[in-house]
Amino acid sequence: MVNVTSPREITQLLSENNLSPLKKFGQNFLCDENIVGKIAGGIGLAESDYVLEIGTGLGALTRALSVRAKKVVSVEIDTGLLALHSKTLSGFSNVTVIEGDILKCDLQEICRTYFGGRPFHVCGNLPYYITSKILMMLLESEAPILSITAMVQKEVAQRLCAQPGDTDYSSLTASCLYYGRPEILFEVSRNCFYPAPDVDSAILRFSLDEPLCDVPREKYVKIVRAAFSMRRKTLLNNLKSLGSADSVITILKNCNIDPKTRAQSLTPVQFCSLAKEFFQK
Ligand code: SAM
């Protein structure tokens, strides 16, 4: 069986099949068995759990998930790599690899077809060129996702875990906090990949709890986006896109928020209160 965390064996396998790592698909293969184990172990899987993996690659993480879960479905876009799975994933009988673009997959359909509609965990060493799109797609999918454990660029992880008041706290951070709690499990050096990317990485874990509040997501996100539309402007100035100055001042007063505050200092709970005042009265 090929050692898919050995750069030498990866290079050999790819070149024997006239392939090489494709930059356009963000192909940086994880080459550290210890890190692979820490990621799969970090999910806290039980033997009865179902996992959706994003980006099979050669199957390094897929194998580690396979021995810990009941079933693993892994989505891979690159047909070249799919042809190698008979060599790298044979014998892992609870693994199904689906050829496709994760951004075009219907997660509810995958859940019904492969997991019998049961809740599942998501894991992946994500292709960096579409990390934010994948995270938002997962969060907005309404599929029964229990948690997301993902390798992302270190700066993206830091931005997603930023607290109100931090310079990294952004519209993306506040939007994601509607769904659950992100945390950085550990950092991963660029030297753990073949080929090495230009950036370091971190393992981000998202526990998906009940939504933060009973305000529908679209309304919460509408407030967040309007509030952050011009970072240097005050809340009053940014929220005027949603109503007259007088009505915005009244709403901010009702929520005990100073009109001169900036969006970066607002907590997710305060965004919920604003969304309620704007849209649910
Ligand atoms: N899981 C492997 C590992 O840890 O070594 C590969 C990780 S590599 C960073 C990202 C993988 O995602 C590549 O195999 C790439 O071809 C695949 N990929 C890129 N874009 C994708 C997409 N839109 N949908 C599904 N897979 C994609």
PDB file of N, CA and C in Angstrom, residues 27-83:
ATOM      1  N   GLN A  27      -3.737  21.892  -4.448  1.00  0.00           N
ATOM      2  CA  GLN A  27      -3.252  20.562  -4.036  1.00  0.00           C
ATOM      3  C   GLN A  27      -1.929  20.633  -3.282  1.00  0.00           C
ATOM      4  N   ASN A  28      -2.037  20.706  -1.970  1.00  0.00           N
ATOM      5  CA  ASN A  28      -0.883  20.600  -1.076  1.00  0.00           C
ATOM      6  C   ASN A  28      -1.204  19.420  -0.169  1.00  0.00           C
ATOM      7  N   PHE A  29      -0.519  18.326  -0.402  1.00  0.00           N
ATOM      8  CA  PHE A  29      -0.857  17.090   0.316  1.00  0.00           C
ATOM      9  C   PHE A  29      -0.209  17.076   1.698  1.00  0.00           C
ATOM     10  N   LEU A  30      -0.989  16.675   2.671  1.00  0.00           N
ATOM     11  CA  LEU A  30      -0.505  16.630   4.051  1.00  0.00           C
ATOM     12  C   LEU A  30       0.454  15.455   4.203  1.00  0.00           C
ATOM     13  N   CYS A  31       1.652  15.740   4.673  1.00  0.00           N
ATOM     14  CA  CYS A  31       2.685  14.693   4.725  1.00  0.00           C
ATOM     15  C   CYS A  31       3.183  14.438   6.131  1.00  0.00           C
ATOM     16  N   ASP A  32       2.336  14.581   7.094  1.00  0.00           N
ATOM     17  CA  ASP A  32       2.756  14.347   8.469  1.00  0.00           C
ATOM     18  C   ASP A  32       1.696  13.471   9.142  1.00  0.00           C
ATOM     19  N   GLU A  33       2.074  12.215   9.345  1.00  0.00           N
ATOM     20  CA  GLU A  33       1.129  11.222   9.882  1.00  0.00           C
ATOM     21  C   GLU A  33       0.593  11.637  11.256  1.00  0.00           C
ATOM     22  N   ASN A  34       1.450  12.272  12.036  1.00  0.00           N
ATOM     23  CA  ASN A  34       1.062  12.720  13.369  1.00  0.00           C
ATOM     24  C   ASN A  34      -0.052  13.770  13.286  1.00  0.00           C
ATOM     25  N   ILE A  35       0.103  14.724  12.346  1.00  0.00           N
ATOM     26  CA  ILE A  35      -0.916  15.777  12.176  1.00  0.00           C
ATOM     27  C   ILE A  35      -2.213  15.160  11.642  1.00  0.00           C
ATOM     28  N   VAL A  36      -2.087  14.227  10.705  1.00  0.00           N
ATOM     29  CA  VAL A  36      -3.284  13.561  10.167  1.00  0.00           C
ATOM     30  C   VAL A  36      -4.084  12.945  11.324  1.00  0.00           C
ATOM     31  N   GLY A  37      -3.370  12.249  12.214  1.00  0.00           N
ATOM     32  CA  GLY A  37      -4.025  11.603  13.359  1.00  0.00           C
ATOM     33  C   GLY A  37      -4.643  12.622  14.298  1.00  0.00           C
ATOM     34  N   LYS A  38      -3.930  13.754  14.487  1.00  0.00           N
ATOM     35  CA  LYS A  38      -4.455  14.778  15.406  1.00  0.00           C
ATOM     36  C   LYS A  38      -5.725  15.425  14.855  1.00  0.00           C
ATOM     37  N   ILE A  39      -5.799  15.576  13.517  1.00  0.00           N
ATOM     38  CA  ILE A  39      -7.003  16.187  12.924  1.00  0.00           C
ATOM     39  C   ILE A  39      -8.178  15.223  13.098  1.00  0.00           C
ATOM     40  N   ALA A  40      -7.963  13.979  12.657  1.00  0.00           N
ATOM     41  CA  ALA A  40      -9.069  13.009  12.734  1.00  0.00           C
ATOM     42  C   ALA A  40      -9.475  12.785  14.191  1.00  0.00           C
ATOM     43  N   GLY A  41      -8.466  12.746  15.079  1.00  0.00           N
ATOM     44  CA  GLY A  41      -8.764  12.545  16.505  1.00  0.00           C
ATOM     45  C   GLY A  41      -9.470  13.752  17.100  1.00  0.00           C
ATOM     46  N   GLY A  42      -9.171  14.953  16.567  1.00  0.00           N
ATOM     47  CA  GLY A  42      -9.732  16.194  17.114  1.00  0.00           C
ATOM     48  C   GLY A  42     -11.234  16.316  16.913  1.00  0.00           C
ATOM     49  N   ILE A  43     -11.783  15.530  16.007  1.00  0.00           N
ATOM     50  CA  ILE A  43     -13.232  15.614  15.762  1.00  0.00           C
ATOM     51  C   ILE A  43     -13.986  14.973  16.925  1.00  0.00           C
ATOM     52  N   GLY A  44     -13.355  13.997  17.570  1.00  0.00           N
ATOM     53  CA  GLY A  44     -14.023  13.298  18.669  1.00  0.00           C
ATOM     54  C   GLY A  44     -15.062  12.331  18.148  1.00  0.00           C
ATOM     55  N   LEU A  45     -14.696  11.562  17.110  1.00  0.00           N
ATOM     56  CA  LEU A  45     -15.669  10.669  16.470  1.00  0.00           C
ATOM     57  C   LEU A  45     -15.963   9.428  17.308  1.00  0.00           C
ATOM     58  N   ALA A  46     -17.213   8.968  17.243  1.00  0.00           N
ATOM     59  CA  ALA A  46     -17.571   7.660  17.784  1.00  0.00           C
ATOM     60  C   ALA A  46     -17.653   6.700  16.591  1.00  0.00           C
ATOM     61  N   GLU A  47     -17.566   5.389  16.875  1.00  0.00           N
ATOM     62  CA  GLU A  47     -17.593   4.394  15.788  1.00  0.00           C
ATOM     63  C   GLU A  47     -18.869   4.465  14.951  1.00  0.00           C
ATOM     64  N   SER A  48     -19.912   5.048  15.539  1.00  0.00           N
ATOM     65  CA  SER A  48     -21.199   5.101  14.840  1.00  0.00           C
ATOM     66  C   SER A  48     -21.370   6.387  14.028  1.00  0.00           C
ATOM     67  N   ASP A  49     -20.319   7.205  13.947  1.00  0.00           N
ATOM     68  CA  ASP A  49     -20.464   8.520  13.312  1.00  0.00           C
ATOM     69  C   ASP A  49     -20.260   8.497  11.792  1.00  0.00           C
ATOM     70  N   TYR A  50     -20.883   9.469  11.152  1.00  0.00           N
ATOM     71  CA  TYR A  50     -20.772   9.646   9.692  1.00  0.00           C
ATOM     72  C   TYR A  50     -19.957  10.908   9.417  1.00  0.00           C
ATOM     73  N   VAL A  51     -19.120  10.823   8.371  1.00  0.00           N
ATOM     74  CA  VAL A  51     -18.243  11.972   8.066  1.00  0.00           C
ATOM     75  C   VAL A  51     -18.273  12.291   6.578  1.00  0.00           C
ATOM     76  N   LEU A  52     -18.383  13.562   6.285  1.00  0.00           N
ATOM     77  CA  LEU A  52     -18.210  14.040   4.917  1.00  0.00           C
ATOM     78  C   LEU A  52     -16.845  14.715   4.846  1.00  0.00           C
ATOM     79  N   GLU A  53     -15.989  14.213   3.960  1.00  0.00           N
ATOM     80  CA  GLU A  53     -14.678  14.848   3.795  1.00  0.00           C
ATOM     81  C   GLU A  53     -14.675  15.695   2.529  1.00  0.00           C
ATOM     82  N   ILE A  54     -14.011  16.839   2.593  1.00  0.00           N
ATOM     83  CA  ILE A  54     -13.907  17.704   1.410  1.00  0.00           C
ATOM     84  C   ILE A  54     -12.477  17.647   0.883  1.00  0.00           C
ATOM     85  N   GLY A  55     -12.319  17.200  -0.358  1.00  0.00           N
ATOM     86  CA  GLY A  55     -10.995  17.136  -0.981  1.00  0.00           C
ATOM     87  C   GLY A  55     -10.224  15.896  -0.553  1.00  0.00           C
ATOM     88  N   THR A  56     -10.506  14.776  -1.205  1.00  0.00           N
ATOM     89  CA  THR A  56      -9.868  13.499  -0.848  1.00  0.00           C
ATOM     90  C   THR A  56      -8.363  13.530  -1.049  1.00  0.00           C
ATOM     91  N   GLY A  57      -7.915  14.203  -2.115  1.00  0.00           N
ATOM     92  CA  GLY A  57      -6.496  14.150  -2.458  1.00  0.00           C
ATOM     93  C   GLY A  57      -6.111  12.713  -2.718  1.00  0.00           C
ATOM     94  N   LEU A  58      -5.014  12.271  -2.078  1.00  0.00           N
ATOM     95  CA  LEU A  58      -4.597  10.870  -2.245  1.00  0.00           C
ATOM     96  C   LEU A  58      -5.179   9.995  -1.143  1.00  0.00           C
ATOM     97  N   GLY A  59      -5.844  10.624  -0.179  1.00  0.00           N
ATOM     98  CA  GLY A  59      -6.561   9.831   0.830  1.00  0.00           C
ATOM     99  C   GLY A  59      -5.903   9.769   2.196  1.00  0.00           C
ATOM    100  N   ALA A  60      -4.935  10.653   2.462  1.00  0.00           N
ATOM    101  CA  ALA A  60      -4.241  10.599   3.764  1.00  0.00           C
ATOM    102  C   ALA A  60      -5.233  10.754   4.918  1.00  0.00           C
ATOM    103  N   LEU A  61      -6.038  11.801   4.852  1.00  0.00           N
ATOM    104  CA  LEU A  61      -7.000  12.054   5.930  1.00  0.00           C
ATOM    105  C   LEU A  61      -8.174  11.075   5.848  1.00  0.00           C
ATOM    106  N   THR A  62      -8.524  10.718   4.621  1.00  0.00           N
ATOM    107  CA  THR A  62      -9.637   9.779   4.409  1.00  0.00           C
ATOM    108  C   THR A  62      -9.384   8.473   5.170  1.00  0.00           C
ATOM    109  N   ARG A  63      -8.162   7.987   5.083  1.00  0.00           N
ATOM    110  CA  ARG A  63      -7.821   6.726   5.762  1.00  0.00           C
ATOM    111  C   ARG A  63      -8.003   6.873   7.278  1.00  0.00           C
ATOM    112  N   ALA A  64      -7.503   7.998   7.802  1.00  0.00           N
ATOM    113  CA  ALA A  64      -7.572   8.206   9.253  1.00  0.00           C
ATOM    114  C   ALA A  64      -9.026   8.351   9.709  1.00  0.00           C
ATOM    115  N   LEU A  65      -9.857   8.937   8.860  1.00  0.00           N
ATOM    116  CA  LEU A  65     -11.280   9.081   9.208  1.00  0.00           C
ATOM    117  C   LEU A  65     -11.962   7.720   9.133  1.00  0.00           C
ATOM    118  N   SER A  66     -11.588   6.961   8.114  1.00  0.00           N
ATOM    119  CA  SER A  66     -12.207   5.657   7.865  1.00  0.00           C
ATOM    120  C   SER A  66     -12.084   4.721   9.073  1.00  0.00           C
ATOM    121  N   VAL A  67     -10.934   4.736   9.743  1.00  0.00           N
ATOM    122  CA  VAL A  67     -10.756   3.813  10.872  1.00  0.00           C
ATOM    123  C   VAL A  67     -11.445   4.312  12.142  1.00  0.00           C
ATOM    124  N   ARG A  68     -11.925   5.548  12.118  1.00  0.00           N
ATOM    125  CA  ARG A  68     -12.566   6.092  13.321  1.00  0.00           C
ATOM    126  C   ARG A  68     -14.082   6.216  13.207  1.00  0.00           C
ATOM    127  N   ALA A  69     -14.605   6.141  11.960  1.00  0.00           N
ATOM    128  CA  ALA A  69     -16.034   6.428  11.760  1.00  0.00           C
ATOM    129  C   ALA A  69     -16.760   5.225  11.160  1.00  0.00           C
ATOM    130  N   LYS A  70     -18.075   5.322  11.142  1.00  0.00           N
ATOM    131  CA  LYS A  70     -18.862   4.247  10.525  1.00  0.00           C
ATOM    132  C   LYS A  70     -18.784   4.344   9.013  1.00  0.00           C
ATOM    133  N   LYS A  71     -18.942   5.570   8.518  1.00  0.00           N
ATOM    134  CA  LYS A  71     -18.913   5.755   7.061  1.00  0.00           C
ATOM    135  C   LYS A  71     -18.282   7.103   6.720  1.00  0.00           C
ATOM    136  N   VAL A  72     -17.487   7.115   5.657  1.00  0.00           N
ATOM    137  CA  VAL A  72     -16.879   8.364   5.186  1.00  0.00           C
ATOM    138  C   VAL A  72     -17.245   8.563   3.724  1.00  0.00           C
ATOM    139  N   VAL A  73     -17.818   9.720   3.427  1.00  0.00           N
ATOM    140  CA  VAL A  73     -18.037  10.098   2.031  1.00  0.00           C
ATOM    141  C   VAL A  73     -17.086  11.242   1.752  1.00  0.00           C
ATOM    142  N   SER A  74     -16.316  11.118   0.689  1.00  0.00           N
ATOM    143  CA  SER A  74     -15.295  12.123   0.407  1.00  0.00           C
ATOM    144  C   SER A  74     -15.501  12.663  -1.009  1.00  0.00           C
ATOM    145  N   VAL A  75     -15.479  13.982  -1.134  1.00  0.00           N
ATOM    146  CA  VAL A  75     -15.722  14.611  -2.443  1.00  0.00           C
ATOM    147  C   VAL A  75     -14.404  15.130  -3.010  1.00  0.00           C
ATOM    148  N   GLU A  76     -14.101  14.754  -4.234  1.00  0.00           N
ATOM    149  CA  GLU A  76     -12.847  15.187  -4.885  1.00  0.00           C
ATOM    150  C   GLU A  76     -13.159  15.668  -6.303  1.00  0.00           C
ATOM    151  N   ILE A  77     -12.608  16.821  -6.654  1.00  0.00           N
ATOM    152  CA  ILE A  77     -12.903  17.427  -7.952  1.00  0.00           C
ATOM    153  C   ILE A  77     -11.989  16.909  -9.066  1.00  0.00           C
ATOM    154  N   ASP A  78     -10.782  16.453  -8.698  1.00  0.00           N
ATOM    155  CA  ASP A  78      -9.765  16.152  -9.715  1.00  0.00           C
ATOM    156  C   ASP A  78      -9.852  14.687 -10.179  1.00  0.00           C
ATOM    157  N   THR A  79     -10.275  14.513 -11.427  1.00  0.00           N
ATOM    158  CA  THR A  79     -10.443  13.145 -11.950  1.00  0.00           C
ATOM    159  C   THR A  79      -9.109  12.387 -11.992  1.00  0.00           C
ATOM    160  N   GLY A  80      -8.009  13.126 -12.173  1.00  0.00           N
ATOM    161  CA  GLY A  80      -6.685  12.490 -12.195  1.00  0.00           C
ATOM    162  C   GLY A  80      -6.429  11.755 -10.883  1.00  0.00           C
ATOM    163  N   LEU A  81      -6.740  12.401  -9.761  1.00  0.00           N
ATOM    164  CA  LEU A  81      -6.507  11.779  -8.453  1.00  0.00           C
ATOM    165  C   LEU A  81      -7.473  10.621  -8.206  1.00  0.00           C
ATOM    166  N   LEU A  82      -8.699  10.777  -8.717  1.00  0.00           N
ATOM    167  CA  LEU A  82      -9.700   9.718  -8.491  1.00  0.00           C
ATOM    168  C   LEU A  82      -9.199   8.380  -9.025  1.00  0.00           C
ATOM    169  N   ALA A  83      -8.452   8.461 -10.133  1.00  0.00           N
ATOM    170  CA  ALA A  83      -7.958   7.225 -10.751  1.00  0.00           C
ATOM    171  C   ALA A  83      -6.936   6.524  -9.863  1.00  0.00           C
TER     172      ALA A  83
END
